[in-house]
Coordinates of C-alpha atoms in Angstrom, one line a residue:
X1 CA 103.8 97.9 103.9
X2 CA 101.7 97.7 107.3
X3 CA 102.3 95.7 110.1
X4 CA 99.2 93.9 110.7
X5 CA 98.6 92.3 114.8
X6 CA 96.3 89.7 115.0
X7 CA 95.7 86.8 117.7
X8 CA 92.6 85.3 119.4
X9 CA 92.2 83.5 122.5
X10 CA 93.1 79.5 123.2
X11 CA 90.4 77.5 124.5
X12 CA 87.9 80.3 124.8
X13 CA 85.1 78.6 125.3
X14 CA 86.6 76.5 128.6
X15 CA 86.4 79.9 130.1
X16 CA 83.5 81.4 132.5
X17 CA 81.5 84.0 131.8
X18 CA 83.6 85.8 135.2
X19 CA 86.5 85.3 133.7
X20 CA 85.8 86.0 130.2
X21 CA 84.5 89.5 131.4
X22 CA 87.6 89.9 133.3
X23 CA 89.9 89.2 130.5
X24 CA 88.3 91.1 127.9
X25 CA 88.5 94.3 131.0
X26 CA 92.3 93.7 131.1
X27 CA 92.8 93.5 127.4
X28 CA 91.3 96.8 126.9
X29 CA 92.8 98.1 129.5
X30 CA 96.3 96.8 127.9
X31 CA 94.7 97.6 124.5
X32 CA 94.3 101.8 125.3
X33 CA 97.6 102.0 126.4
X34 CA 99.3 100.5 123.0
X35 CA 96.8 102.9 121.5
X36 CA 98.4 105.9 123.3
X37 CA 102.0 104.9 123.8
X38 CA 102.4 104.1 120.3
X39 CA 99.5 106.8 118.9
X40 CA 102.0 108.7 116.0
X41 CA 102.4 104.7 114.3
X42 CA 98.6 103.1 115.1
X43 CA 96.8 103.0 111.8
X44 CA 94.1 101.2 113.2
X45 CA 93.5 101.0 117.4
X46 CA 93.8 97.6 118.9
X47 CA 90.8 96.0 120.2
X48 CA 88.5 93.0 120.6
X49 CA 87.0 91.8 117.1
X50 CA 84.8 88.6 116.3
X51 CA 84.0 87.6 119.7
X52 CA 87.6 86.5 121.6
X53 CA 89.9 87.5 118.6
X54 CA 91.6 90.7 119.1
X55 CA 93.9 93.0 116.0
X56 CA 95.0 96.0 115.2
X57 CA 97.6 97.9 112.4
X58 CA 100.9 99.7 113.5
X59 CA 102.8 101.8 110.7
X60 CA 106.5 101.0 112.7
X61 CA 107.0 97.5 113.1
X62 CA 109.5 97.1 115.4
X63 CA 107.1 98.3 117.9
X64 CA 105.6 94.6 117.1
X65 CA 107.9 92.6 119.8
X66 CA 107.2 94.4 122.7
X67 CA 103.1 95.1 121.7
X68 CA 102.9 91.2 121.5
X69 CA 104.6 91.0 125.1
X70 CA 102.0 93.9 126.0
X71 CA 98.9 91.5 125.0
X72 CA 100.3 88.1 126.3
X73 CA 100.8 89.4 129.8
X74 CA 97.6 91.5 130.0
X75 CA 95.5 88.2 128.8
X76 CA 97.5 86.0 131.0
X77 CA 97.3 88.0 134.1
X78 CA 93.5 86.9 134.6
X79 CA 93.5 82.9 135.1
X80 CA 96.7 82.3 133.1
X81 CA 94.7 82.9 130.0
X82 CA 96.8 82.2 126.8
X83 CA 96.5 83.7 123.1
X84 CA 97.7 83.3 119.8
X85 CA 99.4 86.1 117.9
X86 CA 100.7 86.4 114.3
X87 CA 102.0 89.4 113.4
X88 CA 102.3 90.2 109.2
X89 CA 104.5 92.7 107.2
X90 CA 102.5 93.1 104.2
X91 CA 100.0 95.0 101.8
X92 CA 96.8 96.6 102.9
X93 CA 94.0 97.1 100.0
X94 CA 91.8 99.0 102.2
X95 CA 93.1 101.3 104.8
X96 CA 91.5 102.7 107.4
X97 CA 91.4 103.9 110.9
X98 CA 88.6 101.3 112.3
X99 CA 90.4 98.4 112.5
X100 CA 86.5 96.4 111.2
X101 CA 87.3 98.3 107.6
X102 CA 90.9 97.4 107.0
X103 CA 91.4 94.7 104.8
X104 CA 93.6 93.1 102.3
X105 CA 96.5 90.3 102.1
X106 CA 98.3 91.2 105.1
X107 CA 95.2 90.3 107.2
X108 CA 94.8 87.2 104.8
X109 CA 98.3 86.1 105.7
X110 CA 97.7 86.9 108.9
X111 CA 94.8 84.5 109.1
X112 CA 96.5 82.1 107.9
X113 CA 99.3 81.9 110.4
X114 CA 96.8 82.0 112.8
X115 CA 95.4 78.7 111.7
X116 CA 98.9 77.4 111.8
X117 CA 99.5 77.9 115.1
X118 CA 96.5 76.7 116.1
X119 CA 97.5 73.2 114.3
X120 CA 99.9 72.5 117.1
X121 CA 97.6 72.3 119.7
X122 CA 100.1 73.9 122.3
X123 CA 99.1 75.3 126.0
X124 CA 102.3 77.1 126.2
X125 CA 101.6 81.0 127.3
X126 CA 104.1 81.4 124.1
X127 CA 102.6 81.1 120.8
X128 CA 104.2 83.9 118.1
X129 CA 104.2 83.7 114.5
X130 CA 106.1 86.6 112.7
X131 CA 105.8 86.9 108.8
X132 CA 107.9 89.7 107.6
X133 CA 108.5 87.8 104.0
X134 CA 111.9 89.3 103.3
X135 CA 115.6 88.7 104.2
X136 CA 114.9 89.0 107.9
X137 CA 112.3 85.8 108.1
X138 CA 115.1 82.9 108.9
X139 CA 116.6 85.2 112.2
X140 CA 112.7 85.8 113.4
X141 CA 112.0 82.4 112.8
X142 CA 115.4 81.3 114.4
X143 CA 114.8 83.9 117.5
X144 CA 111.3 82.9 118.1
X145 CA 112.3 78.8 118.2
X146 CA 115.1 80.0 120.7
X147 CA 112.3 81.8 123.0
X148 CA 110.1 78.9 122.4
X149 CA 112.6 76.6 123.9
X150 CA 114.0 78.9 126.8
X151 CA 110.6 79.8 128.3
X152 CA 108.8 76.0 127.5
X153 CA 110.7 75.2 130.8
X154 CA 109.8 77.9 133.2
X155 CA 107.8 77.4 136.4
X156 CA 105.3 80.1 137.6
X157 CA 107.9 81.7 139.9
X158 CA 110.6 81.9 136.9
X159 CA 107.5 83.5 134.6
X160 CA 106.8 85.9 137.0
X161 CA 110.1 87.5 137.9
X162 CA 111.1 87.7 133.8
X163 CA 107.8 89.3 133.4
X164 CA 108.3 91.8 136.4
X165 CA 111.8 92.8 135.3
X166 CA 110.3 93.6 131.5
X167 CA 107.9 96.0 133.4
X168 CA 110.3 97.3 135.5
X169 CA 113.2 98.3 133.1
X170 CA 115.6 95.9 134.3
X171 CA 116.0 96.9 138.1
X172 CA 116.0 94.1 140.6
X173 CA 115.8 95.7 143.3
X174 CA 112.6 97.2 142.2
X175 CA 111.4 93.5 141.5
X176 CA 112.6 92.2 144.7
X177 CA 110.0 94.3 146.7
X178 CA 107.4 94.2 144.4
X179 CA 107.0 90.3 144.7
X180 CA 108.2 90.5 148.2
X181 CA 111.6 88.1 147.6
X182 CA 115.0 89.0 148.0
X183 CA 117.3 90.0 145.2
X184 CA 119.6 87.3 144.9
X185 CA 116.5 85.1 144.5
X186 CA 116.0 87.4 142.0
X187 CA 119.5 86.6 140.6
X188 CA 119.3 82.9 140.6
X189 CA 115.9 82.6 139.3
X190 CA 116.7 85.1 136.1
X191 CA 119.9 82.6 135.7
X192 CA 117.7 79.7 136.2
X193 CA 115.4 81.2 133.4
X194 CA 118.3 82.1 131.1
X195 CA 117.1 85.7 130.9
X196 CA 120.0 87.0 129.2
X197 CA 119.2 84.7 126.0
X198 CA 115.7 85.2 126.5
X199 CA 116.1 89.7 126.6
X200 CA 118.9 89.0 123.6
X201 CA 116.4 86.9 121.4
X202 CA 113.5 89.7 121.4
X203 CA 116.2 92.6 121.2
X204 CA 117.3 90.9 118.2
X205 CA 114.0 90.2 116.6
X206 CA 113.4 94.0 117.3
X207 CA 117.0 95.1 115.7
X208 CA 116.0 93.0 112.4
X209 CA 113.0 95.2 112.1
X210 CA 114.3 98.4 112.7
X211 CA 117.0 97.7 110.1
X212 CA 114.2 96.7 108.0
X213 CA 113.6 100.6 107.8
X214 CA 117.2 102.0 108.1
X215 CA 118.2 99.8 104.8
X216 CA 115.6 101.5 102.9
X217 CA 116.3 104.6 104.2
X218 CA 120.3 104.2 103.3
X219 CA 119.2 102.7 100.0
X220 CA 120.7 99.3 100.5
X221 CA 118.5 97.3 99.6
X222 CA 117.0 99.7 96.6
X223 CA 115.0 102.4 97.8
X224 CA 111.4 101.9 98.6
X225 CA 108.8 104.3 98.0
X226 CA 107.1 104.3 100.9
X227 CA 107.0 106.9 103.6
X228 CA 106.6 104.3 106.0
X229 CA 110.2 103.3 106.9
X230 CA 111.6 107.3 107.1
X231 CA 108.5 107.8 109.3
X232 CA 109.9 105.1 111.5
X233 CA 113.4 106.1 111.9
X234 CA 112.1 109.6 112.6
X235 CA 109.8 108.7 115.4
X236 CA 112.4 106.6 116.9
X237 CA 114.8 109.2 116.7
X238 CA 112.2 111.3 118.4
X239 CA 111.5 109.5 121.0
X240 CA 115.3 108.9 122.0
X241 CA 115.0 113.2 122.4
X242 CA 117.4 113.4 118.8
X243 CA 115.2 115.8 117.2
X244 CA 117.6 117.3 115.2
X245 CA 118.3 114.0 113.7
X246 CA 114.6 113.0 113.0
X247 CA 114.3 116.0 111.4
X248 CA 116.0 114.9 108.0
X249 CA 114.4 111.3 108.1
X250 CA 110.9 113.6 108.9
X251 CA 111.0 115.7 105.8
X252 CA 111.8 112.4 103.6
X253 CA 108.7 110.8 104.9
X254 CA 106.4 113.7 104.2
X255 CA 108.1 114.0 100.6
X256 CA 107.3 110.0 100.1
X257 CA 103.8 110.9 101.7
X258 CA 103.6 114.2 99.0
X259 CA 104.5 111.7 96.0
X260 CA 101.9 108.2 97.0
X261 CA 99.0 109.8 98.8
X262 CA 95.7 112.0 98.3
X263 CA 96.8 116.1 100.1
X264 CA 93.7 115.5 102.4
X265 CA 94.8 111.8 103.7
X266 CA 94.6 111.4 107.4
X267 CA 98.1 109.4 107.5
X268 CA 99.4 113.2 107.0
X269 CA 98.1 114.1 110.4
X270 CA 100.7 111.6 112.2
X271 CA 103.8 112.7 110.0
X272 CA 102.7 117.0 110.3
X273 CA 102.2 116.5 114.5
X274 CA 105.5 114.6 114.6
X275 CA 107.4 117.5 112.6
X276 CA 105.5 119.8 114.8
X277 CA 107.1 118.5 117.7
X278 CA 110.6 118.2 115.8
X279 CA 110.3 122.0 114.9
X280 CA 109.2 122.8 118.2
X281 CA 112.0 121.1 120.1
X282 CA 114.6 122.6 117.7
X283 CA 113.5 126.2 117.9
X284 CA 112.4 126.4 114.1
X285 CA 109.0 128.1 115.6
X286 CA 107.2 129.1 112.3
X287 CA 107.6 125.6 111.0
X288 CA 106.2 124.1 113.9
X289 CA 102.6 126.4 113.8
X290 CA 102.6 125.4 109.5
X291 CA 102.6 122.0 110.3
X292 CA 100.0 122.4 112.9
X293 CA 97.7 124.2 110.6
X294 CA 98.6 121.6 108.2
X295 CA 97.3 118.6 110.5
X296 CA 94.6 121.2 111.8
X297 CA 93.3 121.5 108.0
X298 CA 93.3 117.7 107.6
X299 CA 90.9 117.2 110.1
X300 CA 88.4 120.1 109.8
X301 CA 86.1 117.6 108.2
X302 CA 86.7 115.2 111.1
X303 CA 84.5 114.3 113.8
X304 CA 86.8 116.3 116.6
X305 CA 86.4 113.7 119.5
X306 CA 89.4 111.9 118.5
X307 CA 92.8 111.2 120.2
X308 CA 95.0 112.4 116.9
X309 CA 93.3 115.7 117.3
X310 CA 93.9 115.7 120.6
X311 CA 97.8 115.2 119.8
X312 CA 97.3 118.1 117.4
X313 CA 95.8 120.2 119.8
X314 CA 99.0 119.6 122.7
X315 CA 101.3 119.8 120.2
X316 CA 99.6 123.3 119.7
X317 CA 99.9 123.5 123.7
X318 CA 103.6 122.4 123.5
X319 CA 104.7 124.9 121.3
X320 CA 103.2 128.1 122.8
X321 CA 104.8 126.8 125.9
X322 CA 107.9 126.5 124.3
X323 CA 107.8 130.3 123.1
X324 CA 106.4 131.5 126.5
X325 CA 103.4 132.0 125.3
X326 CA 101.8 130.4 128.9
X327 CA 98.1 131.6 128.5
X328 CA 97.5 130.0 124.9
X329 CA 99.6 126.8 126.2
X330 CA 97.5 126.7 129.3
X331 CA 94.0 127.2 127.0
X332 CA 95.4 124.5 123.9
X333 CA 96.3 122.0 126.7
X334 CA 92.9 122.2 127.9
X335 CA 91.3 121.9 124.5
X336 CA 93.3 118.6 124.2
X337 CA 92.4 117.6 127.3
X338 CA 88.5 118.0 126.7
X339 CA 88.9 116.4 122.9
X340 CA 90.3 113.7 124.7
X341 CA 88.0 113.1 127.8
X342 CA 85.3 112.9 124.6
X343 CA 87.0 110.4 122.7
X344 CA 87.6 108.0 125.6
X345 CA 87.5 107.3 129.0
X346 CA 88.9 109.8 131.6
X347 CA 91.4 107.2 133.1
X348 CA 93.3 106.8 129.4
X349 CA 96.8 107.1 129.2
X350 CA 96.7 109.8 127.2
X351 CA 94.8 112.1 129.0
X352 CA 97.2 111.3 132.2
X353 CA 99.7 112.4 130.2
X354 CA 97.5 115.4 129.7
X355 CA 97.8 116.1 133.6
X356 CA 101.4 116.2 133.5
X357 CA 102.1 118.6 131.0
X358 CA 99.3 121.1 131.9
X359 CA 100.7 120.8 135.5
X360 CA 104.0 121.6 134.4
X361 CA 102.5 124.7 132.7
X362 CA 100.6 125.7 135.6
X363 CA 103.7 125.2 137.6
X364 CA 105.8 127.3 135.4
X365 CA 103.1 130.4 136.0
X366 CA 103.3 130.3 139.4
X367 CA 100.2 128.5 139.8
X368 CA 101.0 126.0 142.2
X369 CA 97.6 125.4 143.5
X370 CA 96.6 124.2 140.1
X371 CA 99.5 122.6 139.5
X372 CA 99.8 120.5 142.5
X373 CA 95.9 119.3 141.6
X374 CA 97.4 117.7 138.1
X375 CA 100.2 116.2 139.9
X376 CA 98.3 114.8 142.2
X377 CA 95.6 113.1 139.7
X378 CA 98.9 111.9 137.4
X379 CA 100.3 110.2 140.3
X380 CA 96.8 108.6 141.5
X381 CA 96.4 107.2 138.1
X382 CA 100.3 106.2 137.9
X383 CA 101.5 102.5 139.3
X384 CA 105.0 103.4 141.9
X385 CA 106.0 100.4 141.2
X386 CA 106.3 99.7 137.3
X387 CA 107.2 103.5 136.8
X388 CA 109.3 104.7 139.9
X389 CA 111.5 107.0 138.8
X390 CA 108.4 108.8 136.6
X391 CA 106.3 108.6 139.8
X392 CA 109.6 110.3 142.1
X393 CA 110.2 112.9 139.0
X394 CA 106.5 113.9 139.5
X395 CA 107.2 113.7 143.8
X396 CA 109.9 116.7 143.3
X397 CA 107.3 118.6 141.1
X398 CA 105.4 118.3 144.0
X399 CA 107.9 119.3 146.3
X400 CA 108.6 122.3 144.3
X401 CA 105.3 123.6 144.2
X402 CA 105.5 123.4 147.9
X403 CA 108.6 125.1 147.9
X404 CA 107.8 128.0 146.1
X405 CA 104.9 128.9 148.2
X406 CA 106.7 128.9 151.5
X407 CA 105.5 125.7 152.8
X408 CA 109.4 124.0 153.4
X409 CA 107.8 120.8 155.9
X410 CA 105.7 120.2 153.0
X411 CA 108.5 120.7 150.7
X412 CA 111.3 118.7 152.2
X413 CA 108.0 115.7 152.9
X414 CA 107.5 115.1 149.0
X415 CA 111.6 115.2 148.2
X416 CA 112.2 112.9 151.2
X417 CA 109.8 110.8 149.2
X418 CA 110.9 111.4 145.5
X419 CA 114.5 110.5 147.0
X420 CA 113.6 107.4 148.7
X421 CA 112.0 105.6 144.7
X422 CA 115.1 107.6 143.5
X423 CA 117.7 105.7 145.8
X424 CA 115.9 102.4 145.5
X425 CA 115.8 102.6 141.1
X426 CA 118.7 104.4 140.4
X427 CA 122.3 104.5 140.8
X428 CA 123.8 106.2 143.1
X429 CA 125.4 109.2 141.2
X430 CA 122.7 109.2 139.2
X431 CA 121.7 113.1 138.7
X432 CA 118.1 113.5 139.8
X433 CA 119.3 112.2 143.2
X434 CA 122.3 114.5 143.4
X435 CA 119.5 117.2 142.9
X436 CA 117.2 116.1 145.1
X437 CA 120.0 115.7 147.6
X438 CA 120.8 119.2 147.3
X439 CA 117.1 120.5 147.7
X440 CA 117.0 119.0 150.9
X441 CA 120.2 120.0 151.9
X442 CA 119.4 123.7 151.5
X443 CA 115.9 123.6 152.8
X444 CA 116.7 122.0 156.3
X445 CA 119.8 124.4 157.1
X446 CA 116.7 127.1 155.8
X447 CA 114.3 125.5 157.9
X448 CA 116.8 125.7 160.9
X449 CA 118.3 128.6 160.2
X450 CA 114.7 130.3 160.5
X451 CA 113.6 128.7 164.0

């Protein structure tokens, strides 16, 4: 089963050649960062197809939900441009990693929806068709009516401050200075918009389909034999940091994998780089480097200027870091970085990512020079205000560097900072502003102590 992503845009041909150009730039733009944030589960990269229709295949489809929020806002963010989405559970014939070569009947299906929606002739921004053909169709029919009716009322200034508080995690008071409004206009207008129902309804549609994979898994319903849904619940666990629990799940999926598909298929590579990292973060250090060579040997064939390798490659990166191996981690990091930079453009997510962690092992060999270049490029290509606390984390990095090489106004400059997007997006107990707290404390009675 694949989870197929397909929509196209409403009344295309009403729009100018300025603005189609414009939308198509923000799509890809929204488009390269569902490719990276969700790189372990894309079978096949989202991206424009067929003129003004857009799709793309995802192995974990309770990533769906938010992916389809992703597109809407990124189309609608240049003249209020609306699209159609249908999103399909279903059987692929022909799989593949360029989304032109996959085919079969979930992207008939999908096609089909399409046409549905297009039947009602609606200019609503909303317009969401999930077919997942099982026991979970009635609740995502039933929670996508309920958002259809919530949101057909909202003005422009309702719209706005929903959509700013999905970007920004839920804090107010980060959405009260980014639109410039105070935060109990916040309050009334997410009240107004009925924003509880409105989070509740997608949570839900996204709890159906995780379930989807944790039945299976539990064998109730029977057992599929798919490595799909264990290679779900392992990613997710991943991703919350329980490695030790994705582990099990992890093994199960490359057992499935073992039993359905050819040794050399390239769906290996995603499951052998997760159970690198899984390995790697549970100090099983021997498993990690078999599963690298593992996705390593998949790909020898492989044109190398690919993101997957790339992931490989800092997986590699991560785990010599891990075992204090800093000069290999510093060299694989680079590697990753370059494959990267060849497979796509220098300002993709992933290769910001890139900047971080070879900052951080820069920063841990005392090279602060280097270090503080990386942070500085991962904060340039960061935006304060839809990841604050990431941008402040980075700040204190910062202010370390500066730290350990003696410069303290420099120092206590970047935590004053860090502590400032702390205090404003967290509460206030939270840890990272305790610590910050602290730094400062002890390098102003430093600083005075020295004068």
């Amino acid at each position: 089963m694949y989870c197929v992503v397909m929509g196209d845009i409403i009344n295309s041909r009403e729009l100018s050649d300025e603005t189609r150009q414009a939308v198509k730039r923000a799509a890809q733009y929204a488009f390269d960062r569902i490719n990276t944030k969700y790189m372990s589960s894309v079978m096949a990269d989202f991206g424009m197809v067929r003129g003004d229709a857009f799709e793309g295949v995802i192995l974990t489809q309770s990533y769906a939900p938010q992916i389809v929020r992703d597109i809407i806002k990124a189309f609608y963010s240049e003249e209020k441009t609306t699209v159609r989405i249908s999103v399909v559970l279903g059987e692929l014939s022909v799989t593949d990693g360029d989304r032109n070569k996959a085919d079969g009947p979930a992207f008939y299906r999908a096609l089909e929806r399409l046409a549905e929606l297009k039947k009602r002739n609606s200019r609503h921004w909303l317009q969401v068709h999930f077919d997942i053909g099982n026991w979970a169709q009635g609740l995502a029919e039933g929670n996508l009516a309920l958002l259809s009716a919530l949101t057909e009322g909202w003005t422009d200034k309702q719209r706005e401050i929903v959509w700013a508080m999905e970007n920004h995690d839920d804090y107010q008071k980060a959405v009260a200075r980014k639109l410039n409004i105070s935060a109990p206009v916040v309050t009334k207008q997410l009240k107004a918009a009925n924003y509880e129902a409105y989070r509740a309804a997608w949570d839900g549609l996204t709890e159906a389909l995780i379930k989807m994979d944790e039945h299976i898994v539990d064998g109730t319903p029977p057992g599929d034999e798919s490595h799909i849904p264990f290679f779900n619940v392992a990613l997710r666990m991943a991703k919350r940091h329980d490695f030790a629990g994705a582990l099990k799940p992890a093994l199960k999926a490359l057992s499935k994998a073992k039993q359905n598909l050819n040794p050399d298929d390239a769906q290996f590579i995603a499951i052998y780089n997760m159970l690198a990292k899984i390995y790697t973060r549970t100090a099983q250090y021997e498993k990690a480097e078999e599963s690298i060579a593992e996705a390593l040997r998949i790909q020898e064939s492989m044109p190398k200027a690919r993101l997957e390798y790339a992931e490989t490659l800092g997986e590699k990166a991560g785990l010599c870091r891990y075992v204090n191996n800093m000069a290999d981690a510093t060299k694989y990091y680079n590697e990753a970085l370059d494959t990267a930079r060849n497979a796509v453009n220098d300002g993709h997510p992933y290769i910001v990512e890139l900047y971080h962690e070879l900052a951080a092992t820069y920063d841990l060999q005392g090279e602060y020079e280097n270090a503080k270049e990386l942070y500085y490029k991962f904060l340039t290509a960061q935006d304060k205000d839809k990841r604050p606390v990431e941008y402040a984390v980075t700040l204190g990095n910062i202010a370390g560097c500066y730290y350990l090489e003696g410069d303290f106004s420099s120092a206590i400059s970047y935590y004053k900072k860090a502590l400032r997007l702390f205090e404003d997006n967290l509460p206030p107990t939270h840890k990272y502003i305790v610590e910050v707290q602290n730094e400062l404390s002890f390098l102003m009675s430093h600083r005075e102590a020295g004068k």
